[in-house]
Amino acid sequence: MAIVVWRLLPADDPELVPETTVTLPLAPVTSTEPSSTAASTVAAPTGAASVETTAGTARPPAQVRVVVLNGTAISGLAAGGVQRLAEAGYDVEPPGNYGQPVDTTRIWFTDGYALEAAALVAFFPAATVEPLPGGEDDRDADVVVVLGPDA
């Protein structure tokens, strides 16, 4: 398990994404260089591929495509999530349903979007952030949010 602390500073409005501490369910990070901008390999949870990340600043919300899916029987949950993210400037796709219930909110990221996924914890504080599981429909998104009853 790794505890990662980032200060995310979107170029347009630093208040959109507050300083966030996120606990990711990942193996320890091994760095290839001692520099603060060193490339790192993060071992993903069992059964998933490794994810390449680079220390740095998250992309501005307008450059992050997000899909929000409802993983509960609560009507309109994903639409509310889409509205919150759209108001913050994210490039959101229309809301949808996940197809099976989930017990907790998940924020899944594609390669290179770990910082951007971590920033979404400000909107969904109970969420677990992890790499997009293999075989999941990413609908051409950089980040997929599956809302659980804790959203």
mmCIF file with all atom_site columns, C-alpha atoms in Angstrom:
data_model
loop_
_atom_site.group_PDB
_atom_site.id
_atom_site.type_symbol
_atom_site.label_atom_id
_atom_site.label_alt_id
_atom_site.label_comp_id
_atom_site.label_asym_id
_atom_site.label_entity_id
_atom_site.label_seq_id
_atom_site.pdbx_PDB_ins_code
_atom_site.Cartn_x
_atom_site.Cartn_y
_atom_site.Cartn_z
_atom_site.occupancy
_atom_site.B_iso_or_equiv
_atom_site.pdbx_formal_charge
_atom_site.auth_seq_id
_atom_site.auth_comp_id
_atom_site.auth_asym_id
_atom_site.auth_atom_id
_atom_site.pdbx_PDB_model_num
ATOM 1   C CA . MET A 1 1   ? 0.000   0.000  0.000   1.00 0.00 ? 1   MET A CA 1
ATOM 2   C CA . ALA A 1 2   ? 1.251   3.501  -0.795  1.00 0.00 ? 2   ALA A CA 1
ATOM 3   C CA . ILE A 1 3   ? 0.164   6.795  0.675   1.00 0.00 ? 3   ILE A CA 1
ATOM 4   C CA . VAL A 1 4   ? 0.552   9.534  -1.883  1.00 0.00 ? 4   VAL A CA 1
ATOM 5   C CA . VAL A 1 5   ? 0.167   13.260 -1.248  1.00 0.00 ? 5   VAL A CA 1
ATOM 6   C CA . TRP A 1 6   ? -0.151  15.643 -4.215  1.00 0.00 ? 6   TRP A CA 1
ATOM 7   C CA . ARG A 1 7   ? -0.801  19.346 -4.438  1.00 0.00 ? 7   ARG A CA 1
ATOM 8   C CA . LEU A 1 8   ? -2.848  19.701 -7.588  1.00 0.00 ? 8   LEU A CA 1
ATOM 9   C CA . LEU A 1 9   ? -2.832  23.102 -9.240  1.00 0.00 ? 9   LEU A CA 1
ATOM 10  C CA . PRO A 1 10  ? -5.087  23.441 -12.280 1.00 0.00 ? 10  PRO A CA 1
ATOM 11  C CA . ALA A 1 11  ? -3.923  26.286 -14.478 1.00 0.00 ? 11  ALA A CA 1
ATOM 12  C CA . ASP A 1 12  ? -7.233  28.165 -14.541 1.00 0.00 ? 12  ASP A CA 1
ATOM 13  C CA . ASP A 1 13  ? -8.586  27.931 -10.999 1.00 0.00 ? 13  ASP A CA 1
ATOM 14  C CA . PRO A 1 14  ? -6.552  26.470 -8.105  1.00 0.00 ? 14  PRO A CA 1
ATOM 15  C CA . GLU A 1 15  ? -9.677  26.398 -5.916  1.00 0.00 ? 15  GLU A CA 1
ATOM 16  C CA . LEU A 1 16  ? -11.288 23.736 -8.122  1.00 0.00 ? 16  LEU A CA 1
ATOM 17  C CA . VAL A 1 17  ? -9.010  21.040 -6.762  1.00 0.00 ? 17  VAL A CA 1
ATOM 18  C CA . PRO A 1 18  ? -7.962  21.415 -3.132  1.00 0.00 ? 18  PRO A CA 1
ATOM 19  C CA . GLU A 1 19  ? -4.863  19.827 -1.696  1.00 0.00 ? 19  GLU A CA 1
ATOM 20  C CA . THR A 1 20  ? -5.798  16.175 -1.378  1.00 0.00 ? 20  THR A CA 1
ATOM 21  C CA . THR A 1 21  ? -4.367  13.216 0.479   1.00 0.00 ? 21  THR A CA 1
ATOM 22  C CA . VAL A 1 22  ? -5.275  9.942  -1.192  1.00 0.00 ? 22  VAL A CA 1
ATOM 23  C CA . THR A 1 23  ? -4.581  6.398  -0.067  1.00 0.00 ? 23  THR A CA 1
ATOM 24  C CA . LEU A 1 24  ? -4.252  4.205  -3.129  1.00 0.00 ? 24  LEU A CA 1
ATOM 25  C CA . PRO A 1 25  ? -4.513  0.412  -2.938  1.00 0.00 ? 25  PRO A CA 1
ATOM 26  C CA . LEU A 1 26  ? -1.227  -0.022 -4.790  1.00 0.00 ? 26  LEU A CA 1
ATOM 27  C CA . ALA A 1 27  ? 2.129   -1.626 -4.161  1.00 0.00 ? 27  ALA A CA 1
ATOM 28  C CA . PRO A 1 28  ? 5.107   0.605  -3.286  1.00 0.00 ? 28  PRO A CA 1
ATOM 29  C CA . VAL A 1 29  ? 6.372   3.025  -5.924  1.00 0.00 ? 29  VAL A CA 1
ATOM 30  C CA . THR A 1 30  ? 9.847   2.412  -7.286  1.00 0.00 ? 30  THR A CA 1
ATOM 31  C CA . SER A 1 31  ? 11.542  5.416  -8.838  1.00 0.00 ? 31  SER A CA 1
ATOM 32  C CA . THR A 1 32  ? 14.062  5.236  -11.685 1.00 0.00 ? 32  THR A CA 1
ATOM 33  C CA . GLU A 1 33  ? 15.659  8.589  -10.758 1.00 0.00 ? 33  GLU A CA 1
ATOM 34  C CA . PRO A 1 34  ? 16.035  10.503 -7.478  1.00 0.00 ? 34  PRO A CA 1
ATOM 35  C CA . SER A 1 35  ? 14.558  13.686 -9.022  1.00 0.00 ? 35  SER A CA 1
ATOM 36  C CA . SER A 1 36  ? 11.070  14.892 -8.027  1.00 0.00 ? 36  SER A CA 1
ATOM 37  C CA . THR A 1 37  ? 10.035  14.558 -11.689 1.00 0.00 ? 37  THR A CA 1
ATOM 38  C CA . ALA A 1 38  ? 11.344  11.008 -12.023 1.00 0.00 ? 38  ALA A CA 1
ATOM 39  C CA . ALA A 1 39  ? 9.345   8.454  -13.942 1.00 0.00 ? 39  ALA A CA 1
ATOM 40  C CA . SER A 1 40  ? 7.880   5.830  -11.648 1.00 0.00 ? 40  SER A CA 1
ATOM 41  C CA . THR A 1 41  ? 6.342   2.431  -12.069 1.00 0.00 ? 41  THR A CA 1
ATOM 42  C CA . VAL A 1 42  ? 3.374   1.722  -9.841  1.00 0.00 ? 42  VAL A CA 1
ATOM 43  C CA . ALA A 1 43  ? 2.453   -1.902 -9.398  1.00 0.00 ? 43  ALA A CA 1
ATOM 44  C CA . ALA A 1 44  ? -1.276  -2.278 -9.860  1.00 0.00 ? 44  ALA A CA 1
ATOM 45  C CA . PRO A 1 45  ? -3.528  -4.564 -7.814  1.00 0.00 ? 45  PRO A CA 1
ATOM 46  C CA . THR A 1 46  ? -3.284  -8.290 -8.454  1.00 0.00 ? 46  THR A CA 1
ATOM 47  C CA . GLY A 1 47  ? -4.322  -9.233 -11.960 1.00 0.00 ? 47  GLY A CA 1
ATOM 48  C CA . ALA A 1 48  ? -3.929  -5.734 -13.422 1.00 0.00 ? 48  ALA A CA 1
ATOM 49  C CA . ALA A 1 49  ? -1.103  -4.327 -15.504 1.00 0.00 ? 49  ALA A CA 1
ATOM 50  C CA . SER A 1 50  ? 1.533   -1.939 -14.169 1.00 0.00 ? 50  SER A CA 1
ATOM 51  C CA . VAL A 1 51  ? 0.866   1.749  -14.640 1.00 0.00 ? 51  VAL A CA 1
ATOM 52  C CA . GLU A 1 52  ? 3.473   4.315  -15.720 1.00 0.00 ? 52  GLU A CA 1
ATOM 53  C CA . THR A 1 53  ? 3.174   7.617  -13.886 1.00 0.00 ? 53  THR A CA 1
ATOM 54  C CA . THR A 1 54  ? 5.278   10.752 -13.799 1.00 0.00 ? 54  THR A CA 1
ATOM 55  C CA . ALA A 1 55  ? 5.382   13.055 -10.806 1.00 0.00 ? 55  ALA A CA 1
ATOM 56  C CA . GLY A 1 56  ? 4.033   16.457 -11.712 1.00 0.00 ? 56  GLY A CA 1
ATOM 57  C CA . THR A 1 57  ? 0.903   18.522 -12.046 1.00 0.00 ? 57  THR A CA 1
ATOM 58  C CA . ALA A 1 58  ? -2.488  17.185 -13.072 1.00 0.00 ? 58  ALA A CA 1
ATOM 59  C CA . ARG A 1 59  ? -3.987  18.302 -16.372 1.00 0.00 ? 59  ARG A CA 1
ATOM 60  C CA . PRO A 1 60  ? -6.632  21.038 -16.230 1.00 0.00 ? 60  PRO A CA 1
ATOM 61  C CA . PRO A 1 61  ? -10.188 19.636 -15.883 1.00 0.00 ? 61  PRO A CA 1
ATOM 62  C CA . ALA A 1 62  ? -11.117 20.594 -19.468 1.00 0.00 ? 62  ALA A CA 1
ATOM 63  C CA . GLN A 1 63  ? -8.428  18.178 -20.713 1.00 0.00 ? 63  GLN A CA 1
ATOM 64  C CA . VAL A 1 64  ? -9.787  15.188 -18.764 1.00 0.00 ? 64  VAL A CA 1
ATOM 65  C CA . ARG A 1 65  ? -12.590 13.081 -20.296 1.00 0.00 ? 65  ARG A CA 1
ATOM 66  C CA . VAL A 1 66  ? -14.707 11.511 -17.555 1.00 0.00 ? 66  VAL A CA 1
ATOM 67  C CA . VAL A 1 67  ? -17.511 8.959  -17.690 1.00 0.00 ? 67  VAL A CA 1
ATOM 68  C CA . VAL A 1 68  ? -19.774 8.720  -14.636 1.00 0.00 ? 68  VAL A CA 1
ATOM 69  C CA . LEU A 1 69  ? -21.726 5.493  -14.188 1.00 0.00 ? 69  LEU A CA 1
ATOM 70  C CA . ASN A 1 70  ? -24.358 4.605  -11.606 1.00 0.00 ? 70  ASN A CA 1
ATOM 71  C CA . GLY A 1 71  ? -23.485 1.419  -9.726  1.00 0.00 ? 71  GLY A CA 1
ATOM 72  C CA . THR A 1 72  ? -26.614 1.566  -7.534  1.00 0.00 ? 72  THR A CA 1
ATOM 73  C CA . ALA A 1 73  ? -30.395 1.468  -7.846  1.00 0.00 ? 73  ALA A CA 1
ATOM 74  C CA . ILE A 1 74  ? -30.559 5.172  -6.862  1.00 0.00 ? 74  ILE A CA 1
ATOM 75  C CA . SER A 1 75  ? -32.165 6.939  -9.829  1.00 0.00 ? 75  SER A CA 1
ATOM 76  C CA . GLY A 1 76  ? -30.288 9.979  -11.167 1.00 0.00 ? 76  GLY A CA 1
ATOM 77  C CA . LEU A 1 77  ? -27.097 9.401  -9.185  1.00 0.00 ? 77  LEU A CA 1
ATOM 78  C CA . ALA A 1 78  ? -24.789 9.462  -12.219 1.00 0.00 ? 78  ALA A CA 1
ATOM 79  C CA . ALA A 1 79  ? -26.537 12.544 -13.643 1.00 0.00 ? 79  ALA A CA 1
ATOM 80  C CA . GLY A 1 80  ? -25.793 14.417 -10.419 1.00 0.00 ? 80  GLY A CA 1
ATOM 81  C CA . GLY A 1 81  ? -22.141 13.381 -10.604 1.00 0.00 ? 81  GLY A CA 1
ATOM 82  C CA . VAL A 1 82  ? -21.921 14.523 -14.226 1.00 0.00 ? 82  VAL A CA 1
ATOM 83  C CA . GLN A 1 83  ? -23.417 17.884 -13.292 1.00 0.00 ? 83  GLN A CA 1
ATOM 84  C CA . ARG A 1 84  ? -20.888 18.456 -10.464 1.00 0.00 ? 84  ARG A CA 1
ATOM 85  C CA . LEU A 1 85  ? -17.942 17.591 -12.709 1.00 0.00 ? 85  LEU A CA 1
ATOM 86  C CA . ALA A 1 86  ? -19.253 19.643 -15.651 1.00 0.00 ? 86  ALA A CA 1
ATOM 87  C CA . GLU A 1 87  ? -19.636 22.694 -13.387 1.00 0.00 ? 87  GLU A CA 1
ATOM 88  C CA . ALA A 1 88  ? -15.979 22.238 -12.400 1.00 0.00 ? 88  ALA A CA 1
ATOM 89  C CA . GLY A 1 89  ? -14.949 22.249 -16.069 1.00 0.00 ? 89  GLY A CA 1
ATOM 90  C CA . TYR A 1 90  ? -14.399 18.536 -16.734 1.00 0.00 ? 90  TYR A CA 1
ATOM 91  C CA . ASP A 1 91  ? -15.104 17.070 -20.185 1.00 0.00 ? 91  ASP A CA 1
ATOM 92  C CA . VAL A 1 92  ? -17.889 14.685 -19.139 1.00 0.00 ? 92  VAL A CA 1
ATOM 93  C CA . GLU A 1 93  ? -19.739 12.142 -21.238 1.00 0.00 ? 93  GLU A CA 1
ATOM 94  C CA . PRO A 1 94  ? -23.475 11.538 -20.745 1.00 0.00 ? 94  PRO A CA 1
ATOM 95  C CA . PRO A 1 95  ? -24.226 9.554  -17.551 1.00 0.00 ? 95  PRO A CA 1
ATOM 96  C CA . GLY A 1 96  ? -24.844 5.823  -17.693 1.00 0.00 ? 96  GLY A CA 1
ATOM 97  C CA . ASN A 1 97  ? -25.398 2.713  -15.623 1.00 0.00 ? 97  ASN A CA 1
ATOM 98  C CA . TYR A 1 98  ? -22.615 0.335  -14.639 1.00 0.00 ? 98  TYR A CA 1
ATOM 99  C CA . GLY A 1 99  ? -24.727 -2.790 -15.017 1.00 0.00 ? 99  GLY A CA 1
ATOM 100 C CA . GLN A 1 100 ? -24.023 -4.353 -11.646 1.00 0.00 ? 100 GLN A CA 1
ATOM 101 C CA . PRO A 1 101 ? -24.224 -2.956 -8.134  1.00 0.00 ? 101 PRO A CA 1
ATOM 102 C CA . VAL A 1 102 ? -21.053 -1.798 -6.400  1.00 0.00 ? 102 VAL A CA 1
ATOM 103 C CA . ASP A 1 103 ? -20.568 -1.416 -2.657  1.00 0.00 ? 103 ASP A CA 1
ATOM 104 C CA . THR A 1 104 ? -18.365 1.683  -2.841  1.00 0.00 ? 104 THR A CA 1
ATOM 105 C CA . THR A 1 105 ? -17.522 4.396  -5.349  1.00 0.00 ? 105 THR A CA 1
ATOM 106 C CA . ARG A 1 106 ? -14.598 3.611  -7.651  1.00 0.00 ? 106 ARG A CA 1
ATOM 107 C CA . ILE A 1 107 ? -12.512 6.044  -9.672  1.00 0.00 ? 107 ILE A CA 1
ATOM 108 C CA . TRP A 1 108 ? -10.671 4.156  -12.397 1.00 0.00 ? 108 TRP A CA 1
ATOM 109 C CA . PHE A 1 109 ? -7.949  5.782  -14.479 1.00 0.00 ? 109 PHE A CA 1
ATOM 110 C CA . THR A 1 110 ? -6.307  4.900  -17.761 1.00 0.00 ? 110 THR A CA 1
ATOM 111 C CA . ASP A 1 111 ? -2.532  4.999  -18.214 1.00 0.00 ? 111 ASP A CA 1
ATOM 112 C CA . GLY A 1 112 ? -1.150  8.444  -17.450 1.00 0.00 ? 112 GLY A CA 1
ATOM 113 C CA . TYR A 1 113 ? -4.240  9.772  -15.628 1.00 0.00 ? 113 TYR A CA 1
ATOM 114 C CA . ALA A 1 114 ? -3.550  8.793  -12.002 1.00 0.00 ? 114 ALA A CA 1
ATOM 115 C CA . LEU A 1 115 ? -3.148  12.413 -10.841 1.00 0.00 ? 115 LEU A CA 1
ATOM 116 C CA . GLU A 1 116 ? -6.363  13.444 -12.545 1.00 0.00 ? 116 GLU A CA 1
ATOM 117 C CA . ALA A 1 117 ? -8.240  10.527 -10.975 1.00 0.00 ? 117 ALA A CA 1
ATOM 118 C CA . ALA A 1 118 ? -6.880  11.441 -7.547  1.00 0.00 ? 118 ALA A CA 1
ATOM 119 C CA . ALA A 1 119 ? -8.184  14.987 -8.040  1.00 0.00 ? 119 ALA A CA 1
ATOM 120 C CA . LEU A 1 120 ? -11.730 13.617 -8.388  1.00 0.00 ? 120 LEU A CA 1
ATOM 121 C CA . VAL A 1 121 ? -11.632 12.443 -4.767  1.00 0.00 ? 121 VAL A CA 1
ATOM 122 C CA . ALA A 1 122 ? -12.470 16.060 -3.928  1.00 0.00 ? 122 ALA A CA 1
ATOM 123 C CA . PHE A 1 123 ? -15.886 15.398 -5.509  1.00 0.00 ? 123 PHE A CA 1
ATOM 124 C CA . PHE A 1 124 ? -16.301 11.793 -4.279  1.00 0.00 ? 124 PHE A CA 1
ATOM 125 C CA . PRO A 1 125 ? -14.437 11.610 -0.924  1.00 0.00 ? 125 PRO A CA 1
ATOM 126 C CA . ALA A 1 126 ? -15.311 7.972  -0.140  1.00 0.00 ? 126 ALA A CA 1
ATOM 127 C CA . ALA A 1 127 ? -14.019 6.721  -3.500  1.00 0.00 ? 127 ALA A CA 1
ATOM 128 C CA . THR A 1 128 ? -11.264 4.210  -4.085  1.00 0.00 ? 128 THR A CA 1
ATOM 129 C CA . VAL A 1 129 ? -8.827  5.263  -6.838  1.00 0.00 ? 129 VAL A CA 1
ATOM 130 C CA . GLU A 1 130 ? -7.290  2.493  -8.934  1.00 0.00 ? 130 GLU A CA 1
ATOM 131 C CA . PRO A 1 131 ? -6.229  1.629  -12.489 1.00 0.00 ? 131 PRO A CA 1
ATOM 132 C CA . LEU A 1 132 ? -9.014  0.788  -14.921 1.00 0.00 ? 132 LEU A CA 1
ATOM 133 C CA . PRO A 1 133 ? -9.526  -2.969 -14.603 1.00 0.00 ? 133 PRO A CA 1
ATOM 134 C CA . GLY A 1 134 ? -8.824  -4.964 -17.748 1.00 0.00 ? 134 GLY A CA 1
ATOM 135 C CA . GLY A 1 135 ? -11.890 -5.651 -19.846 1.00 0.00 ? 135 GLY A CA 1
ATOM 136 C CA . GLU A 1 136 ? -13.872 -2.677 -18.506 1.00 0.00 ? 136 GLU A CA 1
ATOM 137 C CA . ASP A 1 137 ? -15.631 -0.440 -21.013 1.00 0.00 ? 137 ASP A CA 1
ATOM 138 C CA . ASP A 1 138 ? -13.838 2.908  -20.770 1.00 0.00 ? 138 ASP A CA 1
ATOM 139 C CA . ARG A 1 139 ? -16.127 4.579  -23.365 1.00 0.00 ? 139 ARG A CA 1
ATOM 140 C CA . ASP A 1 140 ? -13.170 6.618  -24.641 1.00 0.00 ? 140 ASP A CA 1
ATOM 141 C CA . ALA A 1 141 ? -12.663 8.185  -21.230 1.00 0.00 ? 141 ALA A CA 1
ATOM 142 C CA . ASP A 1 142 ? -9.479  9.022  -19.366 1.00 0.00 ? 142 ASP A CA 1
ATOM 143 C CA . VAL A 1 143 ? -11.206 8.430  -16.020 1.00 0.00 ? 143 VAL A CA 1
ATOM 144 C CA . VAL A 1 144 ? -14.270 6.312  -15.202 1.00 0.00 ? 144 VAL A CA 1
ATOM 145 C CA . VAL A 1 145 ? -16.252 6.989  -12.034 1.00 0.00 ? 145 VAL A CA 1
ATOM 146 C CA . VAL A 1 146 ? -18.589 4.221  -10.858 1.00 0.00 ? 146 VAL A CA 1
ATOM 147 C CA . LEU A 1 147 ? -20.791 5.649  -8.121  1.00 0.00 ? 147 LEU A CA 1
ATOM 148 C CA . GLY A 1 148 ? -21.712 3.513  -5.152  1.00 0.00 ? 148 GLY A CA 1
ATOM 149 C CA . PRO A 1 149 ? -24.185 4.176  -2.357  1.00 0.00 ? 149 PRO A CA 1
ATOM 150 C CA . ASP A 1 150 ? -21.511 6.282  -0.584  1.00 0.00 ? 150 ASP A CA 1
ATOM 151 C CA . ALA A 1 151 ? -21.601 8.927  -3.331  1.00 0.00 ? 151 ALA A CA 1
#
